[in-house]
PDB file of C-alpha atoms in Angstrom:
ATOM      1  CA  MET I   1     -29.415  11.691  -5.094  1.00 43.00           C
ATOM      2  CA  SER I   2     -26.321   9.565  -3.006  1.00 42.00           C
ATOM      3  CA  THR I   3     -27.734   6.839  -0.909  1.00 45.00           C
ATOM      4  CA  PRO I   4     -25.667   6.452   2.421  1.00 44.00           C
ATOM      5  CA  ASP I   5     -23.853   3.675   1.121  1.00 45.00           C
ATOM      6  CA  ASN I   6     -22.512   5.782  -1.350  1.00 44.00           C
ATOM      7  CA  ARG I   7     -21.776   9.110   1.006  1.00 41.00           C
ATOM      8  CA  GLU I   8     -20.029   6.425   3.046  1.00 39.00           C
ATOM      9  CA  THR I   9     -17.480   5.704   0.527  1.00 42.00           C
ATOM     10  CA  GLY I  10     -16.862   8.509  -0.989  1.00 46.00           C
ATOM     11  CA  GLY I  11     -19.412   8.461  -4.204  1.00 48.00           C
ATOM     12  CA  ARG I  12     -18.510   5.230  -4.969  1.00 48.00           C
ATOM     13  CA  ARG I  13     -20.546   1.945  -4.892  1.00 52.00           C
ATOM     14  CA  PRO I  14     -19.099  -0.736  -2.308  1.00 52.00           C
ATOM     15  CA  GLN I  15     -17.914  -3.750  -4.321  1.00 54.00           C
ATOM     16  CA  ARG I  16     -20.381  -6.630  -4.077  1.00 68.00           C
ATOM     17  CA  ALA I  17     -19.821  -9.693  -2.170  1.00 67.00           C
ATOM     18  CA  ASP I  18     -18.891 -12.031  -5.075  1.00 75.00           C
ATOM     19  CA  ALA I  19     -16.825  -9.405  -6.719  1.00 72.00           C
ATOM     20  CA  ARG I  20     -14.697  -9.101  -3.066  1.00 82.00           C
ATOM     21  CA  THR I  21     -14.543 -12.450  -3.234  1.00 85.00           C
ATOM     22  CA  ASN I  22     -13.160 -12.797  -6.971  1.00 86.00           C
ATOM     23  CA  ARG I  23     -10.710 -10.253  -6.145  1.00 90.00           C
ATOM     24  CA  GLU I  24      -9.180 -12.179  -3.198  1.00 91.00           C
ATOM     25  CA  ARG I  25      -9.702 -15.469  -4.890  1.00 93.00           C
ATOM     26  CA  ILE I  26      -7.412 -13.717  -7.766  1.00 93.00           C
ATOM     27  CA  LEU I  27      -4.739 -12.144  -5.610  1.00 94.00           C
ATOM     28  CA  ASN I  28      -4.100 -15.318  -3.847  1.00 93.00           C
ATOM     29  CA  VAL I  29      -3.770 -17.539  -6.535  1.00 94.00           C
ATOM     30  CA  ALA I  30      -1.535 -14.832  -8.451  1.00 92.00           C
ATOM     31  CA  GLU I  31       0.548 -14.947  -5.352  1.00 93.00           C
ATOM     32  CA  GLU I  32       1.095 -18.856  -6.002  1.00 93.00           C
ATOM     33  CA  VAL I  33       1.108 -19.005  -9.825  1.00 93.00           C
ATOM     34  CA  PHE I  34       3.881 -16.060  -9.963  1.00 91.00           C
ATOM     35  CA  GLY I  35       5.541 -16.703  -6.692  1.00 90.00           C
ATOM     36  CA  LYS I  36       6.474 -20.427  -8.293  1.00 87.00           C
ATOM     37  CA  GLY I  37       6.719 -19.281 -11.872  1.00 86.00           C
ATOM     38  CA  GLY I  38       7.860 -15.878 -11.793  1.00 83.00           C
ATOM     39  CA  ARG I  39       8.295 -14.212 -15.219  1.00 82.00           C
ATOM     40  CA  SER I  40       7.356 -17.130 -17.315  1.00 81.00           C
ATOM     41  CA  ALA I  41       3.651 -17.072 -15.463  1.00 86.00           C
ATOM     42  CA  SER I  42       1.037 -16.208 -17.073  1.00 89.00           C
ATOM     43  CA  THR I  43      -2.279 -13.945 -16.161  1.00 90.00           C
ATOM     44  CA  GLU I  44      -4.366 -16.739 -18.661  1.00 93.00           C
ATOM     45  CA  GLU I  45      -3.094 -19.278 -16.012  1.00 92.00           C
ATOM     46  CA  VAL I  46      -3.896 -17.312 -13.131  1.00 93.00           C
ATOM     47  CA  ALA I  47      -7.399 -17.160 -14.476  1.00 93.00           C
ATOM     48  CA  ARG I  48      -7.795 -20.225 -15.096  1.00 92.00           C
ATOM     49  CA  LEU I  49      -6.889 -21.560 -11.403  1.00 92.00           C
ATOM     50  CA  ALA I  50      -8.807 -18.935 -10.070  1.00 90.00           C
ATOM     51  CA  GLY I  51     -11.568 -20.275 -12.033  1.00 91.00           C
ATOM     52  CA  VAL I  52     -12.744 -16.693 -13.393  1.00 91.00           C
ATOM     53  CA  GLY I  53     -12.366 -15.411 -17.372  1.00 92.00           C
ATOM     54  CA  ILE I  54      -9.499 -13.554 -17.979  1.00 93.00           C
ATOM     55  CA  ALA I  55     -12.076 -10.656 -18.757  1.00 93.00           C
ATOM     56  CA  THR I  56     -12.638 -10.642 -14.435  1.00 92.00           C
ATOM     57  CA  VAL I  57      -9.512 -10.617 -13.807  1.00 92.00           C
ATOM     58  CA  PHE I  58      -8.259  -7.163 -15.980  1.00 91.00           C
ATOM     59  CA  ARG I  59     -11.862  -5.929 -14.873  1.00 92.00           C
ATOM     60  CA  HIS I  60     -10.078  -5.932 -11.407  1.00 92.00           C
ATOM     61  CA  PHE I  61      -6.552  -5.280 -12.450  1.00 92.00           C
ATOM     62  CA  PRO I  62      -6.308  -3.341 -15.703  1.00 93.00           C
ATOM     63  CA  THR I  63      -2.976  -4.510 -16.608  1.00 92.00           C
ATOM     64  CA  LYS I  64      -0.438  -7.373 -15.281  1.00 92.00           C
ATOM     65  CA  ALA I  65       1.533  -5.166 -13.585  1.00 92.00           C
ATOM     66  CA  ALA I  66      -1.394  -3.597 -11.582  1.00 93.00           C
ATOM     67  CA  LEU I  67      -2.141  -7.402 -10.439  1.00 94.00           C
ATOM     68  CA  LEU I  68       1.359  -7.884  -9.643  1.00 94.00           C
ATOM     69  CA  GLU I  69       1.810  -4.556  -7.257  1.00 94.00           C
ATOM     70  CA  ALA I  70      -1.428  -5.791  -5.589  1.00 94.00           C
ATOM     71  CA  VAL I  71       0.085  -9.094  -4.995  1.00 94.00           C
ATOM     72  CA  LEU I  72       3.317  -7.487  -3.676  1.00 94.00           C
ATOM     73  CA  VAL I  73       1.389  -5.247  -1.237  1.00 94.00           C
ATOM     74  CA  GLN I  74      -0.794  -8.146   0.269  1.00 94.00           C
ATOM     75  CA  ARG I  75       2.544 -10.523   0.576  1.00 95.00           C
ATOM     76  CA  PHE I  76       4.015  -7.259   2.163  1.00 95.00           C
ATOM     77  CA  ASP I  77       0.938  -6.269   4.390  1.00 96.00           C
ATOM     78  CA  ARG I  78       0.620 -10.288   5.470  1.00 96.00           C
ATOM     79  CA  LEU I  79       4.314 -10.216   6.652  1.00 97.00           C
ATOM     80  CA  ARG I  80       4.077  -7.156   8.601  1.00 97.00           C
ATOM     81  CA  ALA I  81       0.754  -8.194  10.488  1.00 97.00           C
ATOM     82  CA  GLN I  82       2.898 -11.322  11.389  1.00 97.00           C
ATOM     83  CA  ALA I  83       5.733  -9.024  12.635  1.00 97.00           C
ATOM     84  CA  GLU I  84       2.775  -7.028  14.783  1.00 97.00           C
ATOM     85  CA  THR I  85       1.725 -10.390  16.397  1.00 97.00           C
ATOM     86  CA  LEU I  86       5.188 -10.691  17.896  1.00 97.00           C
ATOM     87  CA  PHE I  87       5.641  -7.108  19.240  1.00 96.00           C
ATOM     88  CA  HIS I  88       4.498  -8.642  22.825  1.00 94.00           C
ATOM     89  CA  ALA I  89       6.063 -12.108  22.360  1.00 96.00           C
ATOM     90  CA  THR I  90       7.467 -13.067  25.901  1.00 97.00           C
ATOM     91  CA  ASP I  91      10.964 -13.960  24.179  1.00 97.00           C
ATOM     92  CA  PRO I  92      11.997 -11.129  21.839  1.00 97.00           C
ATOM     93  CA  GLY I  93      14.747 -12.498  20.697  1.00 97.00           C
ATOM     94  CA  THR I  94      13.623 -15.640  19.694  1.00 97.00           C
ATOM     95  CA  ALA I  95      10.630 -13.695  17.715  1.00 98.00           C
ATOM     96  CA  PHE I  96      13.137 -11.246  16.028  1.00 98.00           C
ATOM     97  CA  PHE I  97      15.415 -14.598  15.115  1.00 98.00           C
ATOM     98  CA  ASP I  98      12.538 -16.682  14.664  1.00 97.00           C
ATOM     99  CA  PHE I  99      11.266 -13.783  12.085  1.00 98.00           C
ATOM    100  CA  PHE I 100      14.593 -13.298  10.148  1.00 98.00           C
ATOM    101  CA  SER I 101      14.693 -16.556   9.348  1.00 96.00           C
ATOM    102  CA  HIS I 102      11.170 -16.998   8.362  1.00 96.00           C
ATOM    103  CA  LEU I 103      11.781 -13.424   5.913  1.00 96.00           C
ATOM    104  CA  VAL I 104      14.366 -15.438   4.409  1.00 95.00           C
ATOM    105  CA  ALA I 105      12.718 -18.402   3.719  1.00 92.00           C
ATOM    106  CA  ASP I 106       9.514 -16.718   2.318  1.00 90.00           C
ATOM    107  CA  ALA I 107      12.249 -14.674   0.068  1.00 91.00           C
ATOM    108  CA  ALA I 108      12.346 -16.554  -3.290  1.00 90.00           C
ATOM    109  CA  GLY I 109       8.601 -16.499  -3.855  1.00 91.00           C
ATOM    110  CA  LYS I 110       8.785 -12.291  -3.351  1.00 91.00           C
ATOM    111  CA  ILE I 111      11.917 -12.045  -5.307  1.00 91.00           C
ATOM    112  CA  ALA I 112       9.743 -14.165  -8.346  1.00 90.00           C
ATOM    113  CA  ILE I 113       6.933 -11.932  -7.816  1.00 91.00           C
ATOM    114  CA  SER I 114       9.153  -8.564  -7.887  1.00 90.00           C
ATOM    115  CA  GLU I 115      11.316  -9.580 -10.852  1.00 89.00           C
ATOM    116  CA  ALA I 116       7.912 -10.378 -12.921  1.00 90.00           C
ATOM    117  CA  LEU I 117       6.495  -7.133 -11.704  1.00 91.00           C
ATOM    118  CA  LEU I 118       9.361  -5.692 -13.291  1.00 87.00           C
ATOM    119  CA  GLU I 119       9.373  -7.731 -16.431  1.00 88.00           C
ATOM    120  CA  ALA I 120       5.507  -6.336 -16.847  1.00 86.00           C
ATOM    121  CA  GLY I 121       6.909  -2.912 -17.110  1.00 83.00           C
ATOM    122  CA  GLY I 122       5.653  -2.137 -13.580  1.00 80.00           C
ATOM    123  CA  GLU I 123       8.239  -0.606 -10.534  1.00 72.00           C
ATOM    124  CA  ASN I 124       8.838  -1.779  -7.121  1.00 64.00           C
ATOM    125  CA  GLY I 125       7.579   1.660  -5.802  1.00 65.00           C
ATOM    126  CA  GLY I 126       4.030   3.406  -5.150  1.00 83.00           C
ATOM    127  CA  ASP I 127       1.849   0.999  -3.176  1.00 89.00           C
ATOM    128  CA  ALA I 128       4.353  -1.949  -3.043  1.00 90.00           C
ATOM    129  CA  ALA I 129       7.339   0.415  -1.396  1.00 91.00           C
ATOM    130  CA  ARG I 130       4.982   1.755   1.131  1.00 94.00           C
ATOM    131  CA  ALA I 131       3.972  -1.808   1.947  1.00 94.00           C
ATOM    132  CA  SER I 132       7.528  -2.724   2.399  1.00 93.00           C
ATOM    133  CA  ASP I 133       8.274   0.285   4.458  1.00 95.00           C
ATOM    134  CA  GLY I 134       5.953  -0.952   6.482  1.00 96.00           C
ATOM    135  CA  LEU I 135       7.350  -4.498   6.966  1.00 97.00           C
ATOM    136  CA  ARG I 136      10.730  -2.768   7.426  1.00 97.00           C
ATOM    137  CA  ARG I 137       9.271  -0.620  10.122  1.00 97.00           C
ATOM    138  CA  ALA I 138       7.996  -4.061  11.721  1.00 98.00           C
ATOM    139  CA  VAL I 139      11.420  -6.009  11.734  1.00 98.00           C
ATOM    140  CA  GLY I 140      12.999  -2.484  13.010  1.00 98.00           C
ATOM    141  CA  ALA I 141      10.376  -2.519  16.059  1.00 98.00           C
ATOM    142  CA  LEU I 142      11.246  -6.535  16.413  1.00 98.00           C
ATOM    143  CA  LEU I 143      14.994  -5.344  16.325  1.00 98.00           C
ATOM    144  CA  GLN I 144      14.698  -3.151  19.132  1.00 97.00           C
ATOM    145  CA  ARG I 145      12.505  -5.324  21.462  1.00 97.00           C
ATOM    146  CA  ALA I 146      15.260  -8.081  21.290  1.00 98.00           C
ATOM    147  CA  GLN I 147      18.218  -5.474  22.069  1.00 97.00           C
ATOM    148  CA  ARG I 148      16.557  -3.967  24.812  1.00 97.00           C
ATOM    149  CA  ALA I 149      15.978  -7.770  25.992  1.00 96.00           C
ATOM    150  CA  GLY I 150      20.017  -8.270  25.592  1.00 96.00           C
ATOM    151  CA  ALA I 151      19.414 -10.645  22.840  1.00 97.00           C
ATOM    152  CA  VAL I 152      20.856  -8.584  19.999  1.00 97.00           C
ATOM    153  CA  ARG I 153      24.045  -6.183  19.954  1.00 96.00           C
ATOM    154  CA  ASP I 154      23.408  -2.716  20.794  1.00 95.00           C
ATOM    155  CA  ASP I 155      25.300  -1.175  18.236  1.00 95.00           C
ATOM    156  CA  ALA I 156      23.095  -3.315  15.131  1.00 96.00           C
ATOM    157  CA  GLU I 157      21.064  -0.790  13.431  1.00 96.00           C
ATOM    158  CA  LEU I 158      18.189  -0.978  11.383  1.00 97.00           C
ATOM    159  CA  PRO I 159      20.128   0.010   8.042  1.00 97.00           C
ATOM    160  CA  GLU I 160      22.774  -2.821   8.577  1.00 97.00           C
ATOM    161  CA  VAL I 161      20.207  -5.557   9.641  1.00 97.00           C
ATOM    162  CA  TYR I 162      17.861  -5.214   7.142  1.00 97.00           C
ATOM    163  CA  ALA I 163      21.112  -5.265   4.515  1.00 96.00           C
ATOM    164  CA  LEU I 164      21.810  -8.995   5.947  1.00 96.00           C
ATOM    165  CA  LEU I 165      18.259 -10.004   5.876  1.00 96.00           C
ATOM    166  CA  VAL I 166      17.961  -8.999   2.505  1.00 95.00           C
ATOM    167  CA  GLY I 167      21.745 -10.394   1.455  1.00 94.00           C
ATOM    168  CA  THR I 168      21.078 -13.432   3.321  1.00 94.00           C
ATOM    169  CA  SER I 169      17.146 -13.708   1.482  1.00 94.00           C
ATOM    170  CA  ARG I 170      18.884 -13.253  -2.082  1.00 92.00           C
ATOM    171  CA  ALA I 171      21.623 -15.743  -1.562  1.00 91.00           C
ATOM    172  CA  ALA I 172      19.207 -18.345  -0.108  1.00 89.00           C
ATOM    173  CA  ALA I 173      16.291 -17.491  -3.315  1.00 87.00           C
ATOM    174  CA  HIS I 174      19.182 -17.091  -6.263  1.00 84.00           C
ATOM    175  CA  ALA I 175      21.589 -20.197  -4.799  1.00 82.00           C
ATOM    176  CA  ARG I 176      18.607 -22.524  -4.128  1.00 82.00           C
ATOM    177  CA  LEU I 177      20.032 -23.049  -0.825  1.00 81.00           C
ATOM    178  CA  GLU I 178      18.870 -26.534   0.964  1.00 86.00           C
ATOM    179  CA  LYS I 179      17.168 -26.315   4.113  1.00 87.00           C
ATOM    180  CA  GLU I 180      19.987 -27.317   6.459  1.00 92.00           C
ATOM    181  CA  VAL I 181      22.599 -25.015   4.572  1.00 92.00           C
ATOM    182  CA  ARG I 182      20.384 -22.000   5.423  1.00 92.00           C
ATOM    183  CA  GLN I 183      20.044 -22.966   8.444  1.00 93.00           C
ATOM    184  CA  ARG I 184      23.702 -22.842   9.021  1.00 94.00           C
ATOM    185  CA  MET I 185      23.813 -19.445   7.023  1.00 94.00           C
ATOM    186  CA  LEU I 186      21.711 -17.770   9.354  1.00 96.00           C
ATOM    187  CA  ALA I 187      23.490 -19.269  12.287  1.00 96.00           C
ATOM    188  CA  ILE I 188      26.741 -17.354  11.496  1.00 96.00           C
ATOM    189  CA  VAL I 189      24.685 -14.564  10.892  1.00 96.00           C
ATOM    190  CA  PHE I 190      22.965 -14.693  14.333  1.00 97.00           C
ATOM    191  CA  ASP I 191      25.972 -15.164  15.817  1.00 96.00           C
ATOM    192  CA  GLY I 192      27.369 -11.852  14.476  1.00 96.00           C
ATOM    193  CA  LEU I 193      24.681  -9.924  16.055  1.00 97.00           C
ATOM    194  CA  ALA I 194      24.592 -11.467  19.141  1.00 95.00           C
ATOM    195  CA  PRO I 195      26.196  -9.500  22.230  1.00 94.00           C
ATOM    196  CA  LEU I 196      29.721 -10.107  22.688  1.00 79.00           C
ATOM    197  CA  GLY I 197      29.374 -12.201  25.838  1.00 64.00           C
ATOM    198  CA  THR I 198      27.040 -14.785  24.500  1.00 66.00           C
ATOM    199  CA  ARG I 199      28.734 -15.268  21.282  1.00 57.00           C
ATOM    200  CA  GLU I 200      29.453 -18.856  20.245  1.00 53.00           C
ATOM    201  CA  ARG I 201      32.774 -17.636  18.360  1.00 42.00           C
ATOM    202  CA  GLY I 202      35.227 -15.504  19.890  1.00 40.00           C
TER     203      GLY I 202
END
């Protein structure tokens, strides 16, 4: 006979607290390890730094690709949540441009994890794609608020703005731009997104 707890979880046993803790630790360590090491990083290194056996890693994540996809989902969900905290910022323009800058600065780790996922035989689809779409929608909401506040030109739509975001992110990550160079690059991009009357360059 099913217990009340099993009925509430669709017949599945709820994870024990220590199992949930292990899973969270593995994900957090994997995000750091693969974010820095990319394709050269290993699940063995993740297990060692997380303080668990490799069997525990594979009990939670049956394959390396499954682990990497879960890491991407966690990363996208965290960034989306950060964007959502800015939905009611008193200065929508600053909120949008600061978050754009944050995503560019954060891109190197995300790209390394994505490349490691492809190397492991996974695809940037499924749950990771849905989480990525959630982040994109959150950026779109920040863009609309910035436009309504007069901080971003009205004719800039999300597809081209997101293309700028992806392009600058990849440039900053692959060229390993120094912080000062990245900031100057973003200043030029942001100048192009500003309404005509407020641009520094005519």
